[in-house]
Short mmCIF file of C-alpha atoms in Angstrom, two decimals:
data_model
loop_
_atom_site.label_atom_id
_atom_site.label_comp_id
_atom_site.label_asym_id
_atom_site.label_seq_id
_atom_site.Cartn_x
_atom_site.Cartn_y
_atom_site.Cartn_z
CA MET A 1 107.54 31.90 83.34
CA SER A 2 110.68 32.09 80.95
CA PHE A 3 113.57 34.39 81.44
CA ARG A 4 112.57 36.18 78.20
CA LYS A 5 109.14 37.12 79.39
CA VAL A 6 110.69 38.46 82.57
CA ASN A 7 112.80 40.69 80.71
CA ILE A 8 109.66 41.83 78.47
CA ILE A 9 107.64 42.73 81.69
CA ILE A 10 110.77 44.68 83.15
CA LEU A 11 111.09 46.67 80.13
CA VAL A 12 107.41 47.44 79.82
CA LEU A 13 107.48 48.64 83.38
CA ALA A 14 110.61 50.82 82.89
CA VAL A 15 109.12 52.22 79.71
CA ALA A 16 105.90 53.13 81.83
CA LEU A 17 107.78 54.37 84.72
CA PHE A 18 109.52 56.77 82.31
CA LEU A 19 106.41 58.01 80.53
CA LEU A 20 105.14 58.73 83.89
CA VAL A 21 108.08 61.07 84.91
CA LEU A 22 107.94 62.42 81.62
CA HIS A 23 104.06 63.44 81.82
CA HIS A 24 104.67 64.70 85.26
CA ASN A 25 107.52 67.08 84.35
CA PHE A 26 105.54 68.00 81.38
CA LEU A 27 102.55 69.12 83.56
CA ARG A 28 104.93 71.14 85.91
CA LEU A 29 106.35 72.90 83.14
CA SER A 30 102.78 73.73 81.80
CA SER A 31 101.76 75.03 85.08
CA LEU A 32 105.19 77.04 85.33
CA LEU A 33 104.42 78.60 81.88
CA ARG A 34 101.10 79.84 82.67
CA ASN A 35 102.43 81.94 85.37
CA GLU A 36 105.72 83.16 83.66
CA VAL A 37 106.64 85.79 81.48
CA THR A 38 109.54 85.20 78.92
CA ASP A 39 112.01 87.85 78.32
CA SER A 40 112.04 89.29 74.80
CA GLY A 41 114.74 91.19 72.94
CA ILE A 42 113.91 94.98 73.29
CA VAL A 43 115.47 97.70 71.59
CA GLY A 44 115.62 100.76 73.77
CA PRO A 45 114.15 100.05 77.27
CA GLN A 46 115.56 96.73 78.38
CA PRO A 47 114.12 93.89 80.57
CA ILE A 48 116.07 93.57 83.94
CA ASP A 49 114.18 90.67 85.54
CA PHE A 50 110.83 88.96 86.04
CA VAL A 51 109.11 87.10 88.81
CA PRO A 52 106.62 84.52 88.02
CA ASN A 53 105.35 84.20 91.65
CA ALA A 54 102.37 81.97 92.29
CA LEU A 55 99.01 83.97 92.23
CA ARG A 56 97.45 84.60 95.70
CA HIS A 57 93.91 84.72 94.14
CA ALA A 58 92.87 81.72 91.95
CA VAL A 59 93.42 82.63 88.38
CA ASP A 60 92.11 80.62 85.43
CA GLY A 61 95.06 80.25 83.25
CA ARG A 62 93.08 80.39 80.34
CA GLN A 63 92.12 84.19 80.98
CA GLU A 64 93.46 86.77 78.75
CA GLU A 65 96.72 88.32 80.42
CA ILE A 66 95.86 92.01 81.33
CA PRO A 67 99.32 94.09 81.05
CA VAL A 68 99.41 97.25 83.26
CA VAL A 69 102.36 99.47 82.95
CA ILE A 70 103.49 101.69 85.71
CA ALA A 71 106.46 104.10 85.92
CA ALA A 72 108.31 103.86 89.08
CA SER A 73 110.89 106.71 89.99
CA GLU A 74 113.18 106.53 93.09
CA ASP A 75 111.35 109.28 94.89
CA ARG A 76 107.87 107.92 94.26
CA LEU A 77 108.33 104.08 94.88
CA GLY A 78 105.80 104.13 97.58
CA GLY A 79 103.24 105.54 95.36
CA ALA A 80 103.85 102.96 92.67
CA ILE A 81 103.74 100.14 95.14
CA ALA A 82 100.26 101.45 96.67
CA ALA A 83 98.95 101.48 93.16
CA ILE A 84 100.15 98.14 92.36
CA ASN A 85 98.89 96.63 95.53
CA SER A 86 95.52 98.39 95.06
CA ILE A 87 94.90 96.48 91.55
CA GLN A 88 96.05 93.33 92.85
CA GLN A 89 93.89 93.42 95.61
CA ASN A 90 90.73 94.16 93.82
CA THR A 91 90.73 91.79 90.92
CA ARG A 92 90.95 88.11 90.35
CA SER A 93 92.12 88.62 86.57
CA ASN A 94 95.37 87.67 84.99
CA VAL A 95 97.40 90.80 85.54
CA ILE A 96 100.96 91.12 84.97
CA PHE A 97 102.64 94.62 85.70
CA TYR A 98 105.33 96.15 83.84
CA ILE A 99 107.11 98.36 86.30
CA VAL A 100 109.32 100.90 84.49
CA THR A 101 112.39 102.47 86.25
CA LEU A 102 115.79 103.28 85.81
CA ASN A 103 118.77 101.11 86.42
CA ASN A 104 119.85 102.89 89.76
CA THR A 105 116.21 102.16 91.28
CA ALA A 106 115.67 98.50 90.41
CA ASP A 107 117.32 97.18 93.39
CA HIS A 108 115.27 99.35 95.68
CA LEU A 109 111.95 98.59 93.78
CA ARG A 110 113.04 94.82 94.30
CA SER A 111 113.26 95.15 97.79
CA TRP A 112 109.85 96.44 98.15
CA LEU A 113 108.26 93.67 95.86
CA ASN A 114 109.92 90.84 97.72
CA SER A 115 107.86 91.47 100.83
CA ASP A 116 105.59 88.42 101.65
CA SER A 117 102.34 90.21 100.96
CA LEU A 118 103.26 91.06 97.45
CA LYS A 119 104.73 87.73 96.27
CA SER A 120 101.49 87.03 94.39
CA ILE A 121 102.23 89.70 92.12
CA ARG A 122 103.51 88.84 88.67
CA TYR A 123 105.66 91.61 87.44
CA LYS A 124 108.56 92.41 84.91
CA ILE A 125 111.14 95.21 85.81
CA VAL A 126 111.72 97.01 82.66
CA ASN A 127 114.74 99.69 82.42
CA PHE A 128 113.99 102.79 80.82
CA ASP A 129 116.74 104.46 78.80
CA PRO A 130 116.97 108.11 79.05
CA LYS A 131 119.16 108.55 75.97
CA LEU A 132 115.74 107.86 74.18
CA LEU A 133 114.73 111.54 74.88
CA GLU A 134 117.94 113.23 73.58
CA GLY A 135 116.80 116.16 71.43
CA LYS A 136 113.33 115.66 72.50
CA VAL A 137 112.98 117.41 75.63
CA LYS A 138 114.23 120.90 76.62
CA GLU A 139 115.36 121.21 80.20
CA ASP A 140 113.26 123.57 82.17
CA PRO A 141 114.10 123.90 85.83
CA HIS A 142 110.39 125.39 86.40
CA GLN A 143 109.15 122.16 85.20
CA GLY A 144 110.51 119.98 87.95
CA GLU A 145 108.95 116.79 88.51
CA SER A 146 107.40 116.58 85.06
CA MET A 147 110.69 116.86 83.45
CA LYS A 148 111.91 113.41 84.85
CA PRO A 149 112.70 110.74 82.00
CA LEU A 150 110.15 108.28 83.29
CA THR A 151 107.26 110.71 82.72
CA PHE A 152 107.63 109.80 79.02
CA ALA A 153 107.58 105.95 79.40
CA ARG A 154 103.83 106.11 78.37
CA PHE A 155 105.09 107.30 74.77
CA TYR A 156 106.80 103.83 74.44
CA LEU A 157 104.23 101.32 75.23
CA PRO A 158 104.91 99.08 72.17
CA ILE A 159 108.49 99.00 73.11
CA LEU A 160 107.67 98.29 76.97
CA VAL A 161 104.96 95.55 76.32
CA PRO A 162 106.50 94.09 72.93
CA SER A 163 104.24 91.26 72.83
CA ALA A 164 100.73 92.71 73.87
CA LYS A 165 97.95 93.55 71.58
CA LYS A 166 96.34 95.62 74.17
CA ALA A 167 97.81 97.40 77.72
CA ILE A 168 96.76 99.83 80.50
CA TYR A 169 98.87 102.69 81.39
CA MET A 170 98.75 104.36 84.73
CA ASP A 171 100.68 106.80 86.72
CA ASP A 172 102.06 106.03 90.12
CA ASP A 173 99.76 108.40 91.93
CA VAL A 174 96.43 106.29 91.69
CA ILE A 175 94.70 104.17 93.97
CA VAL A 176 92.19 101.43 92.39
CA GLN A 177 88.98 100.41 94.08
CA GLY A 178 87.51 98.35 91.21
CA ASP A 179 88.29 95.40 89.23
CA ILE A 180 90.96 96.48 86.55
CA LEU A 181 89.30 94.18 84.31
CA ALA A 182 86.36 96.42 83.68
CA LEU A 183 88.82 99.43 82.70
CA TYR A 184 90.71 96.77 80.38
CA ASN A 185 87.42 95.88 78.55
CA THR A 186 86.89 99.49 77.70
CA PRO A 187 85.77 99.33 73.86
CA LEU A 188 88.08 101.41 71.53
CA LYS A 189 86.45 102.47 68.15
CA PRO A 190 87.97 101.03 64.80
CA GLY A 191 91.18 103.07 64.11
CA HIS A 192 91.78 104.42 67.63
CA ALA A 193 94.97 103.53 69.26
CA ALA A 194 93.95 104.74 72.94
CA ALA A 195 90.99 105.67 75.26
CA PHE A 196 91.42 108.59 77.66
CA SER A 197 89.10 110.31 80.19
CA GLU A 198 88.23 113.85 78.88
CA ASP A 199 88.62 116.41 81.45
CA CYS A 200 85.42 118.16 80.67
CA ASP A 201 83.63 114.67 81.57
CA SER A 202 85.69 114.08 84.49
CA ALA A 203 83.80 114.27 87.92
CA SER A 204 86.97 115.92 89.15
CA THR A 205 86.07 119.06 87.08
CA LYS A 206 83.44 119.83 89.79
CA VAL A 207 85.74 120.09 92.38
CA VAL A 208 87.66 123.34 92.72
CA ILE A 209 91.07 123.08 93.90
CA ARG A 210 92.92 126.27 94.82
CA GLY A 211 96.30 126.41 92.70
CA ALA A 212 95.35 123.37 90.69
CA GLY A 213 94.63 125.62 87.53
CA ASN A 214 91.78 125.11 85.08
CA GLN A 215 93.32 123.21 81.94
CA TYR A 216 90.42 121.72 80.52
CA ASN A 217 90.84 122.65 76.96
CA TYR A 218 93.39 122.75 74.23
CA ILE A 219 94.54 126.37 74.47
CA GLY A 220 95.53 125.48 78.10
CA TYR A 221 98.26 123.17 76.83
CA LEU A 222 99.20 124.59 73.38
CA ASP A 223 100.41 128.09 72.40
CA TYR A 224 97.90 129.06 69.65
CA LYS A 225 100.13 131.91 68.76
CA LYS A 226 102.34 129.76 66.97
CA GLU A 227 101.65 129.38 63.16
CA ARG A 228 102.53 125.42 63.54
CA ILE A 229 99.74 125.01 66.01
CA ARG A 230 97.31 127.28 64.09
CA LYS A 231 97.89 125.13 60.86
CA LEU A 232 96.50 122.03 62.53
CA SER A 233 93.15 123.52 62.64
CA MET A 234 92.30 122.11 66.10
CA LYS A 235 89.61 124.30 67.96
CA ALA A 236 91.17 125.79 70.90
CA SER A 237 88.11 125.18 72.91
CA THR A 238 88.50 121.34 72.33
CA CYS A 239 88.20 119.33 75.71
CA SER A 240 91.43 118.03 76.75
CA PHE A 241 92.04 114.59 78.24
CA ASN A 242 94.16 113.32 81.01
CA PRO A 243 96.88 110.85 80.04
CA GLY A 244 97.53 109.61 83.62
CA VAL A 245 95.11 106.63 83.14
CA PHE A 246 94.53 105.14 79.92
CA VAL A 247 93.95 102.12 77.77
CA ALA A 248 96.03 101.49 74.54
CA ASN A 249 95.46 99.44 71.37
CA LEU A 250 99.11 98.56 70.61
CA THR A 251 98.39 96.86 67.62
CA GLU A 252 96.78 100.21 66.30
CA TRP A 253 99.56 102.00 68.15
CA LYS A 254 102.15 100.52 65.91
CA ARG A 255 100.33 100.75 62.71
CA GLN A 256 99.90 104.32 62.94
CA ASN A 257 103.51 104.92 64.53
CA ILE A 258 102.02 106.68 67.44
CA THR A 259 105.55 106.83 69.07
CA ASN A 260 107.16 108.44 66.23
CA GLN A 261 104.40 110.93 65.97
CA LEU A 262 104.81 111.79 69.52
CA GLU A 263 108.62 112.21 69.06
CA LYS A 264 108.12 114.48 66.24
CA TRP A 265 106.03 116.90 68.34
CA MET A 266 108.53 116.89 71.02
CA LYS A 267 111.25 117.80 68.77
CA LEU A 268 109.41 120.58 67.49
CA ASN A 269 108.63 122.06 70.63
CA VAL A 270 112.34 121.84 71.41
CA GLU A 271 112.75 123.94 68.34
CA GLU A 272 109.98 126.10 68.50
CA GLY A 273 108.31 126.14 71.85
CA LEU A 274 104.84 124.88 71.06
CA TYR A 275 103.48 124.21 74.48
CA SER A 276 101.53 126.94 76.39
CA ARG A 277 103.74 129.15 78.61
CA THR A 278 100.99 128.88 81.15
CA LEU A 279 101.20 124.97 81.25
CA ALA A 280 100.50 123.87 84.84
CA GLY A 281 99.92 120.19 83.83
CA SER A 282 102.23 117.34 82.63
CA ILE A 283 104.48 118.27 79.69
CA THR A 284 103.41 114.81 78.26
CA THR A 285 99.91 116.01 77.39
CA PRO A 286 100.50 118.47 74.68
CA PRO A 287 102.07 116.18 72.07
CA LEU A 288 99.57 113.68 73.04
CA LEU A 289 96.53 116.30 72.41
CA ILE A 290 97.79 116.55 69.02
CA VAL A 291 98.63 113.31 67.82
CA PHE A 292 95.27 112.05 69.46
CA TYR A 293 93.00 115.11 68.36
CA GLN A 294 89.54 113.74 67.50
CA GLN A 295 91.16 110.14 67.20
CA HIS A 296 90.73 108.61 70.48
CA SER A 297 87.84 106.72 72.48
CA THR A 298 87.11 107.35 75.93
CA ILE A 299 87.16 105.72 79.25
CA ASP A 300 84.59 106.07 82.03
CA PRO A 301 85.43 109.33 83.79
CA MET A 302 85.05 107.66 87.21
CA TRP A 303 88.32 105.77 86.28
CA ASN A 304 90.44 108.92 86.66
CA VAL A 305 88.95 111.28 89.27
CA ARG A 306 91.57 113.93 89.92
CA HIS A 307 92.30 116.54 92.70
CA LEU A 308 90.12 114.83 95.49
CA VAL A 309 92.68 116.26 97.96
CA PHE A 310 95.60 118.23 97.34
CA CYS A 311 97.64 119.98 100.00
CA THR A 312 100.91 121.84 99.59
CA ILE A 313 104.01 119.45 100.24
CA SER A 314 106.17 120.54 103.01
CA HIS A 315 109.65 119.40 104.43
CA GLY A 316 109.88 117.17 101.20
CA ALA A 317 107.40 114.65 102.84
CA MET A 318 104.94 112.72 100.73
CA MET A 319 102.06 110.54 102.31
CA TRP A 320 99.29 108.40 100.57
CA LEU A 321 95.91 109.10 101.92
CA PHE A 322 92.36 108.06 101.52
CA VAL A 323 89.76 110.73 101.46
CA SER A 324 87.00 110.94 103.98
CA ASN A 325 83.53 111.46 103.17
CA ILE A 326 84.17 111.43 99.35
CA ARG A 327 81.66 109.54 97.34
CA PHE A 328 84.13 108.66 94.56
CA GLN A 329 85.12 105.08 94.97
CA CYS A 330 87.12 104.51 91.64
CA TRP A 331 90.43 106.09 91.32
CA LYS A 332 91.76 108.46 93.66
CA THR A 333 94.64 110.79 92.73
CA ILE A 334 96.14 112.07 96.04
CA PHE A 335 99.15 114.29 96.53
CA THR A 336 99.42 115.48 100.21
CA SER A 337 101.58 115.62 103.16
CA VAL A 338 101.25 116.67 106.99
CA CYS A 339 98.83 119.56 106.53
CA LYS A 340 96.08 121.34 108.33
CA GLY A 341 92.71 121.24 107.24
CA CYS A 342 92.58 118.08 105.03
CA GLN A 343 89.74 115.72 105.97
CA VAL A 344 91.88 112.69 105.67
CA THR A 345 92.29 109.25 107.14
CA PRO A 346 95.71 107.43 106.29
CA LEU A 347 95.78 104.68 103.79
CA GLU A 348 96.21 101.25 105.50
CA TRP A 349 99.44 99.71 104.01
CA THR A 350 98.76 95.99 103.69
CA PHE A 351 102.37 95.18 102.66
#
């Protein structure tokens, strides 16, 4: 064999080896990209970090990604983690969690998420800038928990999840016992930017709760003595809805400038006091009721069952509990502490 032929063979082998290595690296990159979420430039809330950990459950990379937005405040991190874990344990869908928090809570939140049993969770931590609320929220010491900045994160979904066309929002006080894919697949009517659970249809309205109030219509949230509210021609008896769990069509949300509409009514409330003085629920509900009046779809009410257990919180303690002998098995919104007379058994923490 001539020296020239040997050189040609060596060159061919080298090229083949190079192509093999290149192909191997390309496959690794493709696999990584299926599990990663790239950071985008965001105005307002800023992405802090993301963790593209390998999924514990087998997930088809071709599945549509399901963005789930949860706000996590410092004093309620346990609840947010329980909610996230309950979703992850009950689905094989391609879920990515957008965990909205404040800068001073990010490290504490990260320490929870670094536990071995949560490493299958794909998430992005997004910092919420309270300056977004300047001039839009009136300080009221009587509102307490509902006045915290993260309560309003749900108003800014297109900013929090800029690349998504659809997303689920849920509060940090829920436990999911079904596949989140079923909720995500809730059909929204043309022109509707969100789907909520209406209070009048909710199974929780059949549960009598001492001190929980009876706010199931618009008059319970808005001050109909105010001329600006009366001019809207909204029936006071219209059934309200619960914004603690909802599905949003973000394309339609952006098209209708829903965030701007909500901010408009927040500002007007600061100036004129448009919300009901007997408001017992979240102060995020009134502007949503106005903007989405007769312009929203509905989710199955079993996805948002409220008040299954409600006990007075004492000594500043909070525990997350499952309810004994309750037939509702989808969502459980549970606030409690060490209290007598509650038929409860402890939630099994698996992380």
